[in-house]
Amino acid sequence: MSSVQISPSILSADFSRLAEEVNAVPSADWIHVDVMDNHFVPNLTLGLPVVESLVKASPRPLDCHLMIQDPDRWAPGYAEAGAGSVTFHVEAAHAPIRLARAIRTAGARAGMALKPATPVEPYEDMLAELDMILLMTVEPGFGGQKFLDVVLPKIRRTRQLINRHGGAVWLQIDGGVSAETIERCAEAGADVFVAGSAVYSAEDPDAAVGKLRAQAAAAASRVA
Ligand code: DX5
Ligand code: ZN
């Protein structure tokens, strides 16, 4: 079985029909939920009450990506609400180690996200505290942006760091992931792929998930 995982982002879904939209991608591994507070990023989406409802409506576990200020205060609540994975931005966290531990204690996988220009090297010693690193390949805030190739070397370096530490941490890529870009990401060492517009703009979203998965798995096996 391939280790590739696909996490469709509902940011590109129809917000008036979220329950139907999460059920439109039954072959996905996760449902990626972008929480934005209009402070950490210049956009506003949804928060804890909607996540509490989606936990019940979704056939797949929720992968919550918190693009918010003060995640130290808010992130553990998403884990308590039943999200399977909770990712905070390191640029916004006051005490990232304490926060990662709080997320795990509340029962979720702990993820840490880095914006495109944030270096990964200072966080090498934190890997044992994390279940996933999310590398943004667009500036966070909006779906449908162009993939930033400039992040590819950081994906490779992060894969090397993770492998040096036993390889247990997942490496997620978010932003501009599509049929055009997913192979480059997989070859560089990513194993969890967020795709918003590439999935929800497709005529058959679940078929789009399957195609992205096959492309990523083929690319990953070429470099294995
Ligand atoms: C952007 C969000 C992404 C977004 C990706 O800040 O974190 O999850 O939905 O959308 P696409 O795949 O369209 O770039
Ligand atoms: Zn996201």
mmCIF file of C-alpha atoms and ligand atoms in Angstrom:
data_model
loop_
_atom_site.group_PDB
_atom_site.id
_atom_site.type_symbol
_atom_site.label_atom_id
_atom_site.label_comp_id
_atom_site.label_asym_id
_atom_site.label_seq_id
_atom_site.Cartn_x
_atom_site.Cartn_y
_atom_site.Cartn_z
ATOM 1 C CA MET A 1 0.000 0.000 0.000
ATOM 2 C CA SER A 2 1.225 3.443 -0.888
ATOM 3 C CA SER A 3 1.968 5.925 1.878
ATOM 4 C CA VAL A 4 0.530 8.791 -0.192
ATOM 5 C CA GLN A 5 -2.386 10.575 1.490
ATOM 6 C CA ILE A 6 -4.771 13.080 -0.061
ATOM 7 C CA SER A 7 -6.505 15.771 1.997
ATOM 8 C CA PRO A 8 -9.048 17.763 -0.060
ATOM 9 C CA SER A 9 -9.485 21.337 1.178
ATOM 10 C CA ILE A 10 -13.093 22.423 1.601
ATOM 11 C CA LEU A 11 -11.992 26.040 1.153
ATOM 12 C CA SER A 12 -12.889 25.503 -2.512
ATOM 13 C CA ALA A 13 -16.165 23.701 -1.707
ATOM 14 C CA ASP A 14 -19.669 25.184 -1.563
ATOM 15 C CA PHE A 15 -19.968 26.450 2.041
ATOM 16 C CA SER A 16 -23.766 26.285 1.901
ATOM 17 C CA ARG A 17 -23.581 22.495 1.394
ATOM 18 C CA LEU A 18 -20.580 21.436 3.482
ATOM 19 C CA ALA A 19 -22.029 18.095 4.613
ATOM 20 C CA GLU A 20 -22.639 17.063 0.991
ATOM 21 C CA GLU A 21 -19.253 18.372 -0.074
ATOM 22 C CA VAL A 22 -17.294 16.343 2.495
ATOM 23 C CA ASN A 23 -19.265 13.275 1.444
ATOM 24 C CA ALA A 24 -18.334 13.897 -2.202
ATOM 25 C CA VAL A 25 -14.769 12.679 -1.565
ATOM 26 C CA PRO A 26 -15.153 9.312 0.216
ATOM 27 C CA SER A 27 -11.797 8.024 -1.038
ATOM 28 C CA ALA A 28 -9.883 10.896 0.569
ATOM 29 C CA ASP A 29 -7.742 10.147 3.615
ATOM 30 C CA TRP A 30 -8.628 13.382 5.380
ATOM 31 C CA ILE A 31 -10.819 16.447 4.969
ATOM 32 C CA HIS A 32 -8.660 19.584 5.166
ATOM 33 C CA VAL A 33 -10.393 22.421 7.014
ATOM 34 C CA ASP A 34 -8.841 25.883 6.681
ATOM 35 C CA VAL A 35 -9.581 28.024 9.724
ATOM 36 C CA MET A 36 -8.729 31.709 9.087
ATOM 37 C CA ASP A 37 -9.215 34.590 11.507
ATOM 38 C CA ASN A 38 -8.648 37.680 9.305
ATOM 39 C CA HIS A 39 -5.609 38.552 11.460
ATOM 40 C CA PHE A 40 -2.952 35.927 10.790
ATOM 41 C CA VAL A 41 -4.137 35.919 7.163
ATOM 42 C CA PRO A 42 -6.272 38.483 5.288
ATOM 43 C CA ASN A 43 -9.281 36.181 4.987
ATOM 44 C CA LEU A 44 -12.018 34.844 7.258
ATOM 45 C CA THR A 45 -13.528 31.370 6.975
ATOM 46 C CA LEU A 46 -14.987 29.299 9.779
ATOM 47 C CA GLY A 47 -14.300 28.298 13.358
ATOM 48 C CA LEU A 48 -14.990 25.814 16.106
ATOM 49 C CA PRO A 49 -18.825 25.564 15.828
ATOM 50 C CA VAL A 50 -18.593 24.584 12.158
ATOM 51 C CA VAL A 51 -15.794 22.107 12.901
ATOM 52 C CA GLU A 52 -17.911 20.538 15.666
ATOM 53 C CA SER A 53 -20.685 19.964 13.118
ATOM 54 C CA LEU A 54 -18.316 18.720 10.411
ATOM 55 C CA VAL A 55 -16.816 16.127 12.763
ATOM 56 C CA LYS A 56 -20.265 14.530 12.834
ATOM 57 C CA ALA A 57 -21.006 14.976 9.114
ATOM 58 C CA SER A 58 -17.679 13.899 7.630
ATOM 59 C CA PRO A 59 -16.958 10.320 6.581
ATOM 60 C CA ARG A 60 -13.225 11.026 6.914
ATOM 61 C CA PRO A 61 -11.233 12.503 9.838
ATOM 62 C CA LEU A 62 -10.717 16.269 9.854
ATOM 63 C CA ASP A 63 -7.304 17.782 9.182
ATOM 64 C CA CYS A 64 -7.650 21.274 10.679
ATOM 65 C CA HIS A 65 -5.189 23.900 9.420
ATOM 66 C CA LEU A 66 -5.339 26.866 11.751
ATOM 67 C CA MET A 67 -4.266 30.118 10.114
ATOM 68 C CA ILE A 68 -4.984 32.128 13.249
ATOM 69 C CA GLN A 69 -3.235 34.251 15.821
ATOM 70 C CA ASP A 70 -2.746 32.855 19.320
ATOM 71 C CA PRO A 71 -3.100 29.164 18.408
ATOM 72 C CA ASP A 72 -1.803 28.429 21.934
ATOM 73 C CA ARG A 73 -5.218 29.507 23.157
ATOM 74 C CA TRP A 74 -7.448 28.003 20.449
ATOM 75 C CA ALA A 75 -5.838 24.919 18.894
ATOM 76 C CA PRO A 76 -6.424 22.378 21.701
ATOM 77 C CA GLY A 77 -10.173 23.085 21.428
ATOM 78 C CA TYR A 78 -10.184 21.729 17.869
ATOM 79 C CA ALA A 79 -8.611 18.503 19.117
ATOM 80 C CA GLU A 80 -11.179 18.306 21.915
ATOM 81 C CA ALA A 81 -13.918 18.786 19.298
ATOM 82 C CA GLY A 82 -12.761 15.592 17.588
ATOM 83 C CA ALA A 83 -10.459 16.730 14.772
ATOM 84 C CA GLY A 84 -8.025 13.947 13.894
ATOM 85 C CA SER A 85 -5.179 16.332 13.162
ATOM 86 C CA VAL A 86 -4.627 19.928 14.291
ATOM 87 C CA THR A 87 -1.962 22.084 12.644
ATOM 88 C CA PHE A 88 -0.858 25.474 13.976
ATOM 89 C CA HIS A 89 1.466 28.012 12.343
ATOM 90 C CA VAL A 90 4.860 28.294 14.000
ATOM 91 C CA GLU A 91 4.949 32.011 13.102
ATOM 92 C CA ALA A 92 1.929 32.555 15.351
ATOM 93 C CA ALA A 93 2.684 30.169 18.230
ATOM 94 C CA HIS A 94 4.091 31.551 21.473
ATOM 95 C CA ALA A 95 5.202 28.161 22.888
ATOM 96 C CA PRO A 96 5.144 25.601 20.056
ATOM 97 C CA ILE A 97 6.424 22.670 22.108
ATOM 98 C CA ARG A 98 3.878 23.196 24.843
ATOM 99 C CA LEU A 99 1.177 23.645 22.200
ATOM 100 C CA ALA A 100 2.083 20.459 20.291
ATOM 101 C CA ARG A 101 1.950 18.536 23.570
ATOM 102 C CA ALA A 102 -1.443 20.040 24.417
ATOM 103 C CA ILE A 103 -2.849 19.000 21.018
ATOM 104 C CA ARG A 104 -1.607 15.437 21.484
ATOM 105 C CA THR A 105 -2.929 15.298 25.041
ATOM 106 C CA ALA A 106 -6.332 16.371 23.704
ATOM 107 C CA GLY A 107 -6.270 13.353 21.380
ATOM 108 C CA ALA A 108 -5.258 14.676 17.947
ATOM 109 C CA ARG A 109 -2.164 14.420 15.802
ATOM 110 C CA ALA A 110 -0.066 17.579 16.179
ATOM 111 C CA GLY A 111 0.987 19.437 13.039
ATOM 112 C CA MET A 112 3.161 22.515 12.623
ATOM 113 C CA ALA A 113 2.887 24.725 9.527
ATOM 114 C CA LEU A 114 5.529 26.958 7.950
ATOM 115 C CA LYS A 115 4.841 29.782 5.496
ATOM 116 C CA PRO A 116 6.888 29.690 2.273
ATOM 117 C CA ALA A 117 9.695 31.937 3.580
ATOM 118 C CA THR A 118 9.973 30.385 7.068
ATOM 119 C CA PRO A 119 13.066 28.167 7.383
ATOM 120 C CA VAL A 120 12.666 24.634 8.713
ATOM 121 C CA GLU A 121 16.157 24.131 10.155
ATOM 122 C CA PRO A 122 15.557 25.917 13.503
ATOM 123 C CA TYR A 123 12.856 23.345 14.316
ATOM 124 C CA GLU A 124 14.841 20.135 13.801
ATOM 125 C CA ASP A 125 14.929 19.414 17.534
ATOM 126 C CA MET A 126 11.124 19.747 17.691
ATOM 127 C CA LEU A 127 10.423 16.868 15.310
ATOM 128 C CA ALA A 128 9.863 14.393 18.147
ATOM 129 C CA GLU A 129 7.035 16.608 19.388
ATOM 130 C CA LEU A 130 5.235 16.575 16.036
ATOM 131 C CA ASP A 131 3.208 14.165 13.922
ATOM 132 C CA MET A 132 3.278 16.333 10.791
ATOM 133 C CA ILE A 133 5.074 19.299 9.231
ATOM 134 C CA LEU A 134 2.997 21.359 6.787
ATOM 135 C CA LEU A 135 4.995 23.318 4.219
ATOM 136 C CA MET A 136 2.943 26.021 2.517
ATOM 137 C CA THR A 137 3.573 26.282 -1.213
ATOM 138 C CA VAL A 138 1.524 29.480 -1.513
ATOM 139 C CA GLU A 139 1.194 32.395 0.892
ATOM 140 C CA PRO A 140 -1.614 31.270 3.201
ATOM 141 C CA GLY A 141 -5.025 32.888 2.890
ATOM 142 C CA PHE A 142 -6.661 31.885 -0.357
ATOM 143 C CA GLY A 143 -7.318 28.893 -2.564
ATOM 144 C CA GLY A 144 -6.520 28.803 -6.256
ATOM 145 C CA GLN A 145 -3.082 30.453 -6.078
ATOM 146 C CA LYS A 146 -0.076 29.469 -8.148
ATOM 147 C CA PHE A 147 2.284 26.846 -6.702
ATOM 148 C CA LEU A 148 5.599 28.348 -5.510
ATOM 149 C CA ASP A 149 8.415 26.257 -6.972
ATOM 150 C CA VAL A 150 10.834 28.154 -4.760
ATOM 151 C CA VAL A 151 9.700 25.938 -1.828
ATOM 152 C CA LEU A 152 10.828 22.665 -3.488
ATOM 153 C CA PRO A 153 14.370 22.723 -2.000
ATOM 154 C CA LYS A 154 12.835 23.181 1.483
ATOM 155 C CA ILE A 155 10.609 20.146 0.871
ATOM 156 C CA ARG A 156 13.737 18.101 0.067
ATOM 157 C CA ARG A 157 15.622 19.387 3.115
ATOM 158 C CA THR A 158 12.639 18.699 5.368
ATOM 159 C CA ARG A 159 12.392 15.133 4.050
ATOM 160 C CA GLN A 160 16.088 14.662 4.884
ATOM 161 C CA LEU A 161 15.604 16.011 8.420
ATOM 162 C CA ILE A 162 12.584 13.757 8.960
ATOM 163 C CA ASN A 163 14.391 10.679 7.668
ATOM 164 C CA ARG A 164 17.364 11.445 9.907
ATOM 165 C CA HIS A 165 14.933 11.391 12.847
ATOM 166 C CA GLY A 166 13.327 8.052 12.007
ATOM 167 C CA GLY A 167 10.857 9.058 9.290
ATOM 168 C CA ALA A 168 7.704 8.972 11.409
ATOM 169 C CA VAL A 169 6.659 12.587 10.866
ATOM 170 C CA TRP A 170 4.338 13.172 7.895
ATOM 171 C CA LEU A 171 5.269 15.904 5.399
ATOM 172 C CA GLN A 172 2.236 17.777 4.098
ATOM 173 C CA ILE A 173 2.198 20.223 1.173
ATOM 174 C CA ASP A 174 -0.546 22.835 0.859
ATOM 175 C CA GLY A 175 -1.125 25.353 -1.919
ATOM 176 C CA GLY A 176 -1.356 25.043 -5.677
ATOM 177 C CA VAL A 177 -1.223 21.238 -5.606
ATOM 178 C CA SER A 178 -2.660 19.922 -8.886
ATOM 179 C CA ALA A 179 -2.040 17.408 -11.657
ATOM 180 C CA GLU A 180 0.692 19.792 -12.871
ATOM 181 C CA THR A 181 2.569 20.116 -9.578
ATOM 182 C CA ILE A 182 1.907 17.054 -7.411
ATOM 183 C CA GLU A 183 4.637 14.921 -8.981
ATOM 184 C CA ARG A 184 7.311 17.524 -8.184
ATOM 185 C CA CYS A 185 6.136 17.567 -4.561
ATOM 186 C CA ALA A 186 6.129 13.776 -4.254
ATOM 187 C CA GLU A 187 9.581 13.498 -5.826
ATOM 188 C CA ALA A 188 10.857 16.060 -3.319
ATOM 189 C CA GLY A 189 9.589 13.893 -0.438
ATOM 190 C CA ALA A 190 6.063 15.027 0.471
ATOM 191 C CA ASP A 191 3.601 12.314 1.502
ATOM 192 C CA VAL A 192 0.382 14.176 2.426
ATOM 193 C CA PHE A 193 -1.130 16.407 -0.259
ATOM 194 C CA VAL A 194 -3.743 19.105 0.292
ATOM 195 C CA ALA A 195 -5.703 20.018 -2.825
ATOM 196 C CA GLY A 196 -8.554 22.522 -2.842
ATOM 197 C CA SER A 197 -9.396 23.822 -6.286
ATOM 198 C CA ALA A 198 -7.888 20.761 -8.018
ATOM 199 C CA VAL A 199 -10.452 18.556 -6.253
ATOM 200 C CA TYR A 200 -13.533 20.724 -5.775
ATOM 201 C CA SER A 201 -13.401 22.417 -9.192
ATOM 202 C CA ALA A 202 -13.311 19.009 -10.864
ATOM 203 C CA GLU A 203 -16.492 17.587 -12.322
ATOM 204 C CA ASP A 204 -15.990 14.424 -10.233
ATOM 205 C CA PRO A 205 -14.133 15.384 -7.022
ATOM 206 C CA ASP A 206 -13.614 11.802 -5.856
ATOM 207 C CA ALA A 207 -12.144 10.811 -9.228
ATOM 208 C CA ALA A 208 -9.798 13.815 -8.934
ATOM 209 C CA VAL A 209 -8.632 12.492 -5.548
ATOM 210 C CA GLY A 210 -7.890 9.105 -7.130
ATOM 211 C CA LYS A 211 -5.947 10.630 -10.016
ATOM 212 C CA LEU A 212 -3.848 12.835 -7.734
ATOM 213 C CA ARG A 213 -3.119 9.848 -5.504
ATOM 214 C CA ALA A 214 -2.002 7.712 -8.478
ATOM 215 C CA GLN A 215 0.228 10.474 -9.822
ATOM 216 C CA ALA A 216 1.864 11.071 -6.439
ATOM 217 C CA ALA A 217 2.364 7.354 -5.781
ATOM 218 C CA ALA A 218 3.972 6.843 -9.194
ATOM 219 C CA ALA A 219 6.272 9.833 -8.691
ATOM 220 C CA ALA A 220 7.236 8.682 -5.183
ATOM 221 C CA SER A 221 8.069 5.179 -6.401
ATOM 222 C CA ARG A 222 10.331 6.622 -9.122
ATOM 223 C CA VAL A 223 12.595 8.172 -6.483
ATOM 224 C CA ALA A 224 12.297 5.394 -3.865
HETATM 225 C C1 DX5 B 1 -4.604 28.335 1.634
HETATM 226 C C2 DX5 B 1 -5.107 27.082 2.282
HETATM 227 C C3 DX5 B 1 -5.179 25.925 1.368
HETATM 228 C C4 DX5 B 1 -6.071 26.129 0.164
HETATM 229 C C5 DX5 B 1 -5.413 25.412 -0.958
HETATM 230 O O1 DX5 B 1 -4.150 29.221 2.583
HETATM 231 O O2 DX5 B 1 -4.290 26.704 3.372
HETATM 232 O O3 DX5 B 1 -5.539 24.731 2.060
HETATM 233 O O4 DX5 B 1 -7.376 25.636 0.299
HETATM 234 O O5 DX5 B 1 -6.134 25.646 -2.113
HETATM 235 P P1 DX5 B 1 -5.551 25.249 -3.535
HETATM 236 O O6 DX5 B 1 -5.339 23.766 -3.517
HETATM 237 O O7 DX5 B 1 -6.627 25.689 -4.486
HETATM 238 O O8 DX5 B 1 -4.262 25.996 -3.712
HETATM 239 ZN ZN ZN B 2 -4.702 24.701 4.251
#
